Tab-separated table of C-alpha atoms and ligand atoms in Angstrom:
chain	number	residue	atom	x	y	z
A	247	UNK	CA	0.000	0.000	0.000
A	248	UNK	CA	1.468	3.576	-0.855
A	249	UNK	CA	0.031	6.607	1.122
A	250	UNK	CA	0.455	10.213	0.640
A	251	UNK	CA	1.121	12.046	4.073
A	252	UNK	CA	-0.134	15.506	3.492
A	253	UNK	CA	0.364	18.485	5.955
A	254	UNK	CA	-0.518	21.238	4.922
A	255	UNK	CA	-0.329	25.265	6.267
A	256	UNK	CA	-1.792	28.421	5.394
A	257	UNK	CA	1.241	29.101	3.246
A	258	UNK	CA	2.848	25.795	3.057
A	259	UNK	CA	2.659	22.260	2.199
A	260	UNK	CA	4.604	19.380	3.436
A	261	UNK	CA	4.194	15.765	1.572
A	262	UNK	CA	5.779	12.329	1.996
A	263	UNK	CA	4.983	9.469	0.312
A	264	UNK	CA	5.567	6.216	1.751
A	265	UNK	CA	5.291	2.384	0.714
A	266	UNK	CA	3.768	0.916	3.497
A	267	UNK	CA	5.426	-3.060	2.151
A	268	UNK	CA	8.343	-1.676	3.935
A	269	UNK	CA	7.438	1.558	5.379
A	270	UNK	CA	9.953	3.268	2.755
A	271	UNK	CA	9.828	7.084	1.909
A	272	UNK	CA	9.446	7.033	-1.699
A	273	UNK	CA	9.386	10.750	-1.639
A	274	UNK	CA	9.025	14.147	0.192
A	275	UNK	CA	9.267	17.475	0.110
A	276	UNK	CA	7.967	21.128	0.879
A	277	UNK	CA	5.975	23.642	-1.022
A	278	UNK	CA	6.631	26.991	0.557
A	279	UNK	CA	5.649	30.644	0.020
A	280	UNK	CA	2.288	29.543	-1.410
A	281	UNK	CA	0.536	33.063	-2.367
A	282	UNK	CA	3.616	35.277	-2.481
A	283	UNK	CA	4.866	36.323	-5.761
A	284	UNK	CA	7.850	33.490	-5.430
A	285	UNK	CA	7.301	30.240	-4.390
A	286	UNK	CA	9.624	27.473	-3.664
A	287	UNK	CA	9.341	23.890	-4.116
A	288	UNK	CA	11.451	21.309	-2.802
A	289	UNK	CA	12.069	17.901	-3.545
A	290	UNK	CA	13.642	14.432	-3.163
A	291	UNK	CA	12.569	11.660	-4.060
A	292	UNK	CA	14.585	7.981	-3.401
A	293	UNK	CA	13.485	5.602	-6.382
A	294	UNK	CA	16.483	3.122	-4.457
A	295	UNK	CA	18.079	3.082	-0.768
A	296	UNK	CA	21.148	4.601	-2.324
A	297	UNK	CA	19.385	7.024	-4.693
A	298	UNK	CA	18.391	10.568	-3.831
A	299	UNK	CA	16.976	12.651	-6.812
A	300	UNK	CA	16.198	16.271	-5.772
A	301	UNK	CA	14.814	18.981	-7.971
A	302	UNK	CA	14.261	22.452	-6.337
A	303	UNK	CA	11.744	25.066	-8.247
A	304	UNK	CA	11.184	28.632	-7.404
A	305	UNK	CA	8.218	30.126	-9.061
A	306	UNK	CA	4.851	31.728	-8.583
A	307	UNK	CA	2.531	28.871	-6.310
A	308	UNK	CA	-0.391	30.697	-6.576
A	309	UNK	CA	-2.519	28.349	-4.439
A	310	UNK	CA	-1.929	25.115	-2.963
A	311	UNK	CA	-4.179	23.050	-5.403
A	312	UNK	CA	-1.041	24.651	-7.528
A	313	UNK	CA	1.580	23.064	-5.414
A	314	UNK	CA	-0.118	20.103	-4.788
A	315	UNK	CA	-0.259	19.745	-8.974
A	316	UNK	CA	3.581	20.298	-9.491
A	317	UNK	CA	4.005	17.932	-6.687
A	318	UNK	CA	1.951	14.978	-7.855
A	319	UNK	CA	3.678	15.654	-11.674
A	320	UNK	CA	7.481	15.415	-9.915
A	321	UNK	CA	6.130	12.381	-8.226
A	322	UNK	CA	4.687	11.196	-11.187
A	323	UNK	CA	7.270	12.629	-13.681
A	324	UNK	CA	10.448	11.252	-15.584
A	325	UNK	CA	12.593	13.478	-13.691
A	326	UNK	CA	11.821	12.372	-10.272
A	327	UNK	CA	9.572	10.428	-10.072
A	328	UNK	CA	8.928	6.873	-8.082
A	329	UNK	CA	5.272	5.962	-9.490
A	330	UNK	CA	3.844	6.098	-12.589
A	331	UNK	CA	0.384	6.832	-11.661
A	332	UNK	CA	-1.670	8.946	-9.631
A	333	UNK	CA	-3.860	6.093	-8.949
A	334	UNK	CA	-0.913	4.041	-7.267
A	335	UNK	CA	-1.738	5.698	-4.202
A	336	UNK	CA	-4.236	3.853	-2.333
A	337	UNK	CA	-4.978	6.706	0.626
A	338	UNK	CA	-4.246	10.075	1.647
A	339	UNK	CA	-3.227	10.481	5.357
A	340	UNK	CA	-3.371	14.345	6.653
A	341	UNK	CA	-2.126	15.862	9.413
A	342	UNK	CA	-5.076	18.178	10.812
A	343	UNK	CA	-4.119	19.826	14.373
A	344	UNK	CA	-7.376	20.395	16.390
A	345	UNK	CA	-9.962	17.739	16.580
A	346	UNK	CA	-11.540	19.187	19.580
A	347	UNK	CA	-13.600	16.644	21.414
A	348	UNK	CA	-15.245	15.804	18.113
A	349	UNK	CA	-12.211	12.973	17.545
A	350	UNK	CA	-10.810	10.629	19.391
A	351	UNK	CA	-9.236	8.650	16.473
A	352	UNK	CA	-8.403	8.774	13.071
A	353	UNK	CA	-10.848	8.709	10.724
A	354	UNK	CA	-12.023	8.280	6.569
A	355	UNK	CA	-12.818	11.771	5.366
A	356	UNK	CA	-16.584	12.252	4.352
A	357	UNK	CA	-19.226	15.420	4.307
A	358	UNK	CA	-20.055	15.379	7.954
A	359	UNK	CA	-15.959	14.452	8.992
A	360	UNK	CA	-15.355	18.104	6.920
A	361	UNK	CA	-17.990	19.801	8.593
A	362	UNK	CA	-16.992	18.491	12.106
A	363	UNK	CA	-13.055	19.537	11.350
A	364	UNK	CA	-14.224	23.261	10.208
A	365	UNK	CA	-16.492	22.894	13.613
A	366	UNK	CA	-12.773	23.200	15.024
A	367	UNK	CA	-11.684	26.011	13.315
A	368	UNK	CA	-12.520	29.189	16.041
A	369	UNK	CA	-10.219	26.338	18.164
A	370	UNK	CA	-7.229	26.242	15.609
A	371	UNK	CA	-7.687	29.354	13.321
A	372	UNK	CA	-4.544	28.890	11.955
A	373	UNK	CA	-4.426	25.681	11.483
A	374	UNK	CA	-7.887	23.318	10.448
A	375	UNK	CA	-8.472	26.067	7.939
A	376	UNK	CA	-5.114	25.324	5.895
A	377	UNK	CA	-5.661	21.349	7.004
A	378	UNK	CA	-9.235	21.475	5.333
A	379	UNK	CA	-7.902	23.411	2.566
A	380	UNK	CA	-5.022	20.368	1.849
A	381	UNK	CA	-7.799	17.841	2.230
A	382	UNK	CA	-9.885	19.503	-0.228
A	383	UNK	CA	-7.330	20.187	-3.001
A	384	UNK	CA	-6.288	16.446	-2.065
A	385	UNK	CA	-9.919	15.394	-3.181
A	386	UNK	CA	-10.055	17.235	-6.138
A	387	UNK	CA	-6.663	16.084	-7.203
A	388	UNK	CA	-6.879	12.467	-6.438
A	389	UNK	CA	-10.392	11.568	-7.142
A	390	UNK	CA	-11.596	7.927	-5.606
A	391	UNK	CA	-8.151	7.740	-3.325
A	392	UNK	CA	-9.663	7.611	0.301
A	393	UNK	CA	-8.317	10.340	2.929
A	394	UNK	CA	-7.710	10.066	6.096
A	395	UNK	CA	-7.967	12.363	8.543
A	396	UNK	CA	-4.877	12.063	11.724
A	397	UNK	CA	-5.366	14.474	14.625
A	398	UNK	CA	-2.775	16.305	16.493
A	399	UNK	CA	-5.051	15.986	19.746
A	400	UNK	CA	-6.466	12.464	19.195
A	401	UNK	CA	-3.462	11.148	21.830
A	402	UNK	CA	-4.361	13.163	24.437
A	403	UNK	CA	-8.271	12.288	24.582
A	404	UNK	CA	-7.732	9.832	26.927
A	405	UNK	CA	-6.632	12.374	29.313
A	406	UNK	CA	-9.177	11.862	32.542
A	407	UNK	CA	-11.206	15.387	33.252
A	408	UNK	CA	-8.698	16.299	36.545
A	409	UNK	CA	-5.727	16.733	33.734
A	410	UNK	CA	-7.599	18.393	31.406
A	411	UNK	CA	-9.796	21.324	32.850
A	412	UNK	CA	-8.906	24.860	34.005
A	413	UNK	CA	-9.950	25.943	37.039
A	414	UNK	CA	-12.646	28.772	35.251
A	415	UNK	CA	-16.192	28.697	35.581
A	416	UNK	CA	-17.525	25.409	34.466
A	417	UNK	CA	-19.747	27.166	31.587
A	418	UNK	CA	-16.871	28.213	29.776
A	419	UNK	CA	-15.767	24.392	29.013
A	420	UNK	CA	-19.743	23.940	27.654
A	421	UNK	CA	-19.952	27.197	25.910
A	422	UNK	CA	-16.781	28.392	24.762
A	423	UNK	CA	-14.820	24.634	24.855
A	424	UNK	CA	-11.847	26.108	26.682
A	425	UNK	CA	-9.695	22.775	27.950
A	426	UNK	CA	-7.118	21.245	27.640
A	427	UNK	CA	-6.382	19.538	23.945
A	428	UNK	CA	-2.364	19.226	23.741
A	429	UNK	CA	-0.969	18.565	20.706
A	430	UNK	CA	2.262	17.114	19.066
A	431	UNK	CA	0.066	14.067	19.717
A	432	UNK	CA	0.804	11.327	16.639
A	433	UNK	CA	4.932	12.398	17.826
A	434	UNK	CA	3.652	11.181	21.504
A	435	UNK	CA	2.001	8.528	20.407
A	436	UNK	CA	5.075	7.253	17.812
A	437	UNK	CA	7.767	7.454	20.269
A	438	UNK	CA	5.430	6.039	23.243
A	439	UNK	CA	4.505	2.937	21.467
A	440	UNK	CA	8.394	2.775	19.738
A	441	UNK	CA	10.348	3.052	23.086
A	442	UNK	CA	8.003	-0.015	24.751
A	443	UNK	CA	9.339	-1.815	21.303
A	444	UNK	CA	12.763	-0.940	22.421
A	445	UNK	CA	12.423	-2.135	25.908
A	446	UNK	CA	10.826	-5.523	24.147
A	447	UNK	CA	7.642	-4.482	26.059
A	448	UNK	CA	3.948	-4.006	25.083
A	449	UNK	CA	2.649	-0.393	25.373
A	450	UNK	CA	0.452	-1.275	27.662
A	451	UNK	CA	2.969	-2.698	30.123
A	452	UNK	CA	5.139	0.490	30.926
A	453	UNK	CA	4.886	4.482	32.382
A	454	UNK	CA	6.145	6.505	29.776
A	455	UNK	CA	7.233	10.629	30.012
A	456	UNK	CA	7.478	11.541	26.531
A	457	UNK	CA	9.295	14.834	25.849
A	458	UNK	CA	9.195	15.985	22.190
A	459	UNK	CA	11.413	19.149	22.010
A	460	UNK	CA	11.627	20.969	18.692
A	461	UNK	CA	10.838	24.744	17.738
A	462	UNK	CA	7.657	23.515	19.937
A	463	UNK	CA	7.840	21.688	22.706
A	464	UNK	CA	5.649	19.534	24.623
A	465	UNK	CA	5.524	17.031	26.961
A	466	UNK	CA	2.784	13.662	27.867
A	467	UNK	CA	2.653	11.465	30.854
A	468	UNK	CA	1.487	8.313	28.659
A	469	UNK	CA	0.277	5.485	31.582
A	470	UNK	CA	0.459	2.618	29.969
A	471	UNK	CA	-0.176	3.282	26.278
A	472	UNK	CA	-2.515	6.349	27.038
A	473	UNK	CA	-1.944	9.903	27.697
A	474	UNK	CA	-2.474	10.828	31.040
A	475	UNK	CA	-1.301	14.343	30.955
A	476	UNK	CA	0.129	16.954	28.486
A	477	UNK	CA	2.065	20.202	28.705
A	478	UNK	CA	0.494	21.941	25.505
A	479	UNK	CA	-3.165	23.290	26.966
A	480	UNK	CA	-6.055	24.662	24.420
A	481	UNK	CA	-3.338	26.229	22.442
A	482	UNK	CA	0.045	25.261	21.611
A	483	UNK	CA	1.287	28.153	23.618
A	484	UNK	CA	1.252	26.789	27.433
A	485	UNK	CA	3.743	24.429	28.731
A	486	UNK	CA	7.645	24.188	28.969
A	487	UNK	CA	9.078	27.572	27.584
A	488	UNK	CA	9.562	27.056	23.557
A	489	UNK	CA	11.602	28.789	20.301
A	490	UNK	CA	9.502	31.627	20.851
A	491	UNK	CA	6.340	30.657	22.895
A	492	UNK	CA	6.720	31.814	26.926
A	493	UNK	CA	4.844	28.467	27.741
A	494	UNK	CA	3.163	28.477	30.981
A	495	UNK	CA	3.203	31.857	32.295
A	496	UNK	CA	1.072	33.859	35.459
A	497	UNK	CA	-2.503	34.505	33.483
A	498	UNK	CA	-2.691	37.738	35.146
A	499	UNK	CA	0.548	38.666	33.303
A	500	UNK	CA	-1.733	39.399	30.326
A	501	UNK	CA	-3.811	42.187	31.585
A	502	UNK	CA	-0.434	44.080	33.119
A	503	UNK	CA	1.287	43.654	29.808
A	504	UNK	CA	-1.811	44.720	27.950
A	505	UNK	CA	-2.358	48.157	30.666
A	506	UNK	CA	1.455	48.943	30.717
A	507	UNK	CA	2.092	48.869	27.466
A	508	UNK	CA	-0.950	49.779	25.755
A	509	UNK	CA	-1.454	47.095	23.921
A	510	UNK	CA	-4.377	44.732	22.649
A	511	UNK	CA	-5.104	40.968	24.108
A	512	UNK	CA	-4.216	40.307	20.163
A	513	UNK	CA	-0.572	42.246	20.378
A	514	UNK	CA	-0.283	40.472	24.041
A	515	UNK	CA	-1.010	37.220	22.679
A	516	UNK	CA	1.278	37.586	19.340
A	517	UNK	CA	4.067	38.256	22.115
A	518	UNK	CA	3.991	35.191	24.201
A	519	UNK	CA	3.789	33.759	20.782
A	520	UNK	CA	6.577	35.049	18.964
A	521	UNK	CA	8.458	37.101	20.766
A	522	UNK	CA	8.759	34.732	24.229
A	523	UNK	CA	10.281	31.806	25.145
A	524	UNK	CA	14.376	31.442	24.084
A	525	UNK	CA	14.334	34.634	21.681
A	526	UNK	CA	12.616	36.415	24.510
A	527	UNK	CA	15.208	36.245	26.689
A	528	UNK	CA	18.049	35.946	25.124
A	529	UNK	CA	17.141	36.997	20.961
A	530	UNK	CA	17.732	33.476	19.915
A	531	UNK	CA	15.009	31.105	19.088
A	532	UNK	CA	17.701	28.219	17.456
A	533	UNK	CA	19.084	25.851	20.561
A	534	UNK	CA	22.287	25.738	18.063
A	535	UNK	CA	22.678	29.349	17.984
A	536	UNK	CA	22.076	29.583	22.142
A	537	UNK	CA	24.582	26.456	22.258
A	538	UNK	CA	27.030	29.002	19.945
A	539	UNK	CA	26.266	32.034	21.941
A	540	UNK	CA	27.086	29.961	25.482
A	541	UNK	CA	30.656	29.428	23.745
A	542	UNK	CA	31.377	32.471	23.657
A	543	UNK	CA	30.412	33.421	26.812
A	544	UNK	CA	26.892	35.076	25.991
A	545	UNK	CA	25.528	35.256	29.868
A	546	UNK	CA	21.682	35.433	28.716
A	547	UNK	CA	22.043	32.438	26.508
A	548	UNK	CA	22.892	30.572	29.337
A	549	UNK	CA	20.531	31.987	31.313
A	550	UNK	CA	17.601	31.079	28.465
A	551	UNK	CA	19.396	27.446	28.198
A	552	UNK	CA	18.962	26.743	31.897
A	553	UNK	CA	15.727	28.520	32.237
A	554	UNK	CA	14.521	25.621	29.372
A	555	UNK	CA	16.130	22.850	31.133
A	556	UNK	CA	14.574	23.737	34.251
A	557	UNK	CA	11.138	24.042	32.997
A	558	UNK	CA	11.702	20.468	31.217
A	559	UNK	CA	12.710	19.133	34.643
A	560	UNK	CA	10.048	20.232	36.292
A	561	UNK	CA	7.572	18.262	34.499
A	562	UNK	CA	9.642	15.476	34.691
A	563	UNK	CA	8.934	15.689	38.182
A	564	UNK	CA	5.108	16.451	37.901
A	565	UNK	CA	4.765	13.826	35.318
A	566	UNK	CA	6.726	11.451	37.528
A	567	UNK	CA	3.908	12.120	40.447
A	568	UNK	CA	1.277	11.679	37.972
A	569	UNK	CA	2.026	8.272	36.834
A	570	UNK	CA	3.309	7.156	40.396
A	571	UNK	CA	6.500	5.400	38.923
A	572	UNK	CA	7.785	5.609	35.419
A	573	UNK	CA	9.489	2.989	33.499
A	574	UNK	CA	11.223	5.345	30.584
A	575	UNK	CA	11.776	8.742	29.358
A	576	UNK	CA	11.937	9.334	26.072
A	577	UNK	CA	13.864	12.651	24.173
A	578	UNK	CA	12.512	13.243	20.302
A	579	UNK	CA	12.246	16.543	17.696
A	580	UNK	CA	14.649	18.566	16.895
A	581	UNK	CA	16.603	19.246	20.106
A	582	UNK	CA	15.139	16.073	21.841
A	583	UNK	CA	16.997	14.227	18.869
A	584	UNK	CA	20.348	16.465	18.488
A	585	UNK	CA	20.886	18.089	21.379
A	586	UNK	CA	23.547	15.992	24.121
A	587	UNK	CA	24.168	19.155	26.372
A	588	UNK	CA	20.420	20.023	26.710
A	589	UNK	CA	19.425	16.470	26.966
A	590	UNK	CA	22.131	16.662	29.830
A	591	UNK	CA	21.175	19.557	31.646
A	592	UNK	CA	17.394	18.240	32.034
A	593	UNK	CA	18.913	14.747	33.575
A	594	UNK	CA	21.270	15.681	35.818
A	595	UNK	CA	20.702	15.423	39.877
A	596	UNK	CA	16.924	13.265	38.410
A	597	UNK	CA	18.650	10.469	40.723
A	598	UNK	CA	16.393	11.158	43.268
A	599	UNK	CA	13.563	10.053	40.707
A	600	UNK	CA	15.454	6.820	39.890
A	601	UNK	CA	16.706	8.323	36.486
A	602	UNK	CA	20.542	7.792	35.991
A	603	UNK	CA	21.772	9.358	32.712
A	604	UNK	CA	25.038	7.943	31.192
A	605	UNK	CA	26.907	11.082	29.762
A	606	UNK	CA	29.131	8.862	27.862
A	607	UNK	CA	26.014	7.479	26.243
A	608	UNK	CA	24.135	10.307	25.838
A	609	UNK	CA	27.230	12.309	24.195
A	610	UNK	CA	26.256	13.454	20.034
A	611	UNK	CA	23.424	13.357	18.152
A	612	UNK	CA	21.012	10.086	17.487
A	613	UNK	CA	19.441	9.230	14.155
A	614	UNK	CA	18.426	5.739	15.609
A	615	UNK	CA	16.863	4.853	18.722
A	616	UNK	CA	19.464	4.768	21.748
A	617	UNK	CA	19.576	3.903	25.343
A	618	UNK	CA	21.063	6.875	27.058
A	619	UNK	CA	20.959	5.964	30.766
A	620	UNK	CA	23.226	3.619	33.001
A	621	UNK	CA	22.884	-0.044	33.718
A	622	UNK	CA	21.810	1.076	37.471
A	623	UNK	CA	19.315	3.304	36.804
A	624	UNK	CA	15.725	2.407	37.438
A	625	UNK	CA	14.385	4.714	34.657
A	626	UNK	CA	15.465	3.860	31.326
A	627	UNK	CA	16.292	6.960	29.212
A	628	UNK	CA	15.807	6.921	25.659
A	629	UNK	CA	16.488	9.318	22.734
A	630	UNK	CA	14.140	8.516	19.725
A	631	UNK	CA	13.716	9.822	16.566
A	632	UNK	CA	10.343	10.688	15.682
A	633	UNK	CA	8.436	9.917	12.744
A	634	UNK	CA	4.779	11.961	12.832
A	635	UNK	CA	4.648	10.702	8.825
A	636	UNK	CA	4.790	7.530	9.339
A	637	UNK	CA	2.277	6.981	12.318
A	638	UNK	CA	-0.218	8.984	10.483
A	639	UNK	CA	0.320	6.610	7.162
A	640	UNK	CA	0.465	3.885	9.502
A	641	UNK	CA	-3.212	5.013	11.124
A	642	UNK	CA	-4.108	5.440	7.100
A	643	UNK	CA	-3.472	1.953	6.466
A	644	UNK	CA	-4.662	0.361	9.803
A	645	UNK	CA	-8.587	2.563	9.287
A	646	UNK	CA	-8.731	1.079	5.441
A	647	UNK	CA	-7.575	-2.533	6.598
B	978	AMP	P1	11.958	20.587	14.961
B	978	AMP	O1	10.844	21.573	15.214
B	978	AMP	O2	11.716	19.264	15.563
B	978	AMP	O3	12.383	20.535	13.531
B	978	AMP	O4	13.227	21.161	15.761
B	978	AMP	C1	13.840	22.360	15.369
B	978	AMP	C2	14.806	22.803	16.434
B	978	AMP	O5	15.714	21.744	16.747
B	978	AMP	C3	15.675	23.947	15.971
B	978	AMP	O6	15.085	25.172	16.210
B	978	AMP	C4	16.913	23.776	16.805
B	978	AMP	O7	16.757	24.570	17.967
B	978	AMP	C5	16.920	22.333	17.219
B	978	AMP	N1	18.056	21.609	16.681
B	978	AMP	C6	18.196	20.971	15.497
B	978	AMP	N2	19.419	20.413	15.380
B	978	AMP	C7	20.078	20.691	16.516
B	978	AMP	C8	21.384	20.402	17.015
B	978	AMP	N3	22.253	19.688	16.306
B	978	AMP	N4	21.712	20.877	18.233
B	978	AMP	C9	20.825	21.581	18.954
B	978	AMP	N5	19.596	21.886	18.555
B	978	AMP	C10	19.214	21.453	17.355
């Protein structure tokens, strides 16, 4: 079975295609800048496991039925490609962030499905908009190919109603949905169910604290298979401190902001969004950069690099509570993935918490799952890539079984 893994954004779209014989990529790439007068298109596609073809186009993308047509002819194409026909794909698995409370799993795209998702859109305004959009042009494009619909919060629905309330008046949750939704969920989920593989345990046997850190970061207590908890809240803003999002911050922080410095709860909110977090304090949003800055002796990178560590710690320790004992922690995304001194700061003195970190281990980056911690510790530590592409072709195939 080949599926299409579509994600697409208000001005982007990202694409993979897998074969699902071997769970392959066949091909991906990026369409960005849809809309503005130059567009960019980039992509690779892997006919063999020693072949890479890329082809890189900058042009006018008008729209992303556009992009999504110059993508399915390089797919499809002599100079490229890997199939021959459109109608070698056999589904279309999208990435659509909010599913509010509407979905719990993944699900075959219909009428109602596209009316629930844009039911989600005052949730994810951003987002389900550009998601419906991709589904849409992915209907028009590849009539009769079945699309599947893979939900950002669909993890985190198990989460009991203790984890996932605010403390606000109870009509708000009826009226206005205001909860907790998390996100990063099909990462959760992939490196929750790929680190009990590891351990040569079932999901369901182990306490898992999950900890995807990337330009977003989040973090799940997953109790045996299901989320428990999550860091991200209604919006991908709350949690551990982020690139540029504060993450969890005082509420009442917004109102002093918004009197002191005259601005709107908009302007507020575009600064805990964009202009928080690393780059807040310290003007650099890239962990690489910080890491750079550090070097040379930059005193408020530091300061931003411990503040992150700390926060990541923290819910370590709330997470670790939550579950009542945890069998593995898991490091994925960007920085999870790359990133030996961060990874290093959040583990050290976790003893305490039965979590023993081998530096030795831990030292570079990891493109393959790896043990990180010591032969005493009672927590195993793992660092594991994660693959939000394949789980969502994987829930593709496993709905159309
Ligand atoms: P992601 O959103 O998962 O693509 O992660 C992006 C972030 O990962 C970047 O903003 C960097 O901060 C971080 N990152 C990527 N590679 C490295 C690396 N080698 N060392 C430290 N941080 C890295």
């Amino acid at each position: 079975m080949k599926v299409l893994v579509i994600n697409a954004g208000s001005s982007s779209l990202k694409y993979q295609l897998l074969d699902m014989e071997n769970e392959a990529v066949m091909a991906n790439g990026i369409v960005e800048r849809i809309g503005e007068t130059v567009g960019k298109l980039t992509h690779k596609a892997f006919p063999d496991t020693d072949n890479e073809k890329k082809v890189v186009k900058e042009e006018e993308i008008k729209d992303h039925k556009i992009g999504m047509h110059m993508v399915l002819d390089l797919i499809t194409g002599s100079e490229a490609g890997v199939i021959s026909d459109p109608k070698e794909i056999d589904a279309i698995g999208h990435r659509v962030v909010q599913g509010g409370e509407a979905f719990t799993s993944a699900c075959v795209v219909d009428g109602p499905v596209k009316v629930a998702i844009a039911d989600n859109n005052p949730l994810a305004p951003l987002h389900n908009p550009a998601n419906l959009m991709g589904i849409e042009v992915a209907e028009e494009l590849f009539p009769g190919t079945p699309n599947v619909a893979v939900f950002d919060t669909e993890f985190h629905s198990t989460m009991p109603k203790e984890a996932f309330l605010y403390a606000l008046p109870y009509d708000y949750y009826k009226e206005l949905r205001i909860r907790r939704y998390g996100f990063h969920g099909t990462s959760h989920k992939y490196v929750s169910r790929k680190v009990a593989e590891c351990m040569g345990k079932k999901a369901d046997e182990i306490n898992v604290i999950t900890v995807h850190l990337g330009n977003g970061c989040s973090m799940a207590a997953v109790e045996k298979g299901k989320c428990q908890d999550t860091s991200m809240g209604m919006t991908p803003l709350a949690g551990v401190m982020m690139g540029t999002r504060s993450g969890d911050i005082d509420p009442a922080i917004v109102a002093y902001i918004a009197e002191n410095k005259g601005m709107s709860a908009t302007e507020v909110d575009s600064v805990l969004n964009k202009q928080s977090g690393l780059k807040g304090v310290c003007g650099l949003n890239d962990m690489r950069d910080i890491h750079s800055a550090v070097e040379n002796g930059d005193e408020m990178a530091k300061l931003a690099l411990d503040m992150f560590a700390y926060d990541v710690k923290k819910y370590i320790g709330a997470y670790t509570a939550v579950l009542g004992s945890i069998d593995a922690i898991v490091f994925t995304a960007g920085i999870g993935e790359n990133d030996d001194i961060t990874r290093a700061l959040i583990c050290e003195n976790l003893s305490g918490l039965g979590i023993d970190m081998d530096f030795d281990k831990n030292n570079g980056r990891k493109g393959e799952p790896t043990a990180v911690h010591t032969d005493a510790s009672k927590v195993q530590v793992w660092v594991i890539p994660t693959n939000e592409e394949l789980q969502i072709a994987q829930e593709a195939v496993e709905l159309l079984k």
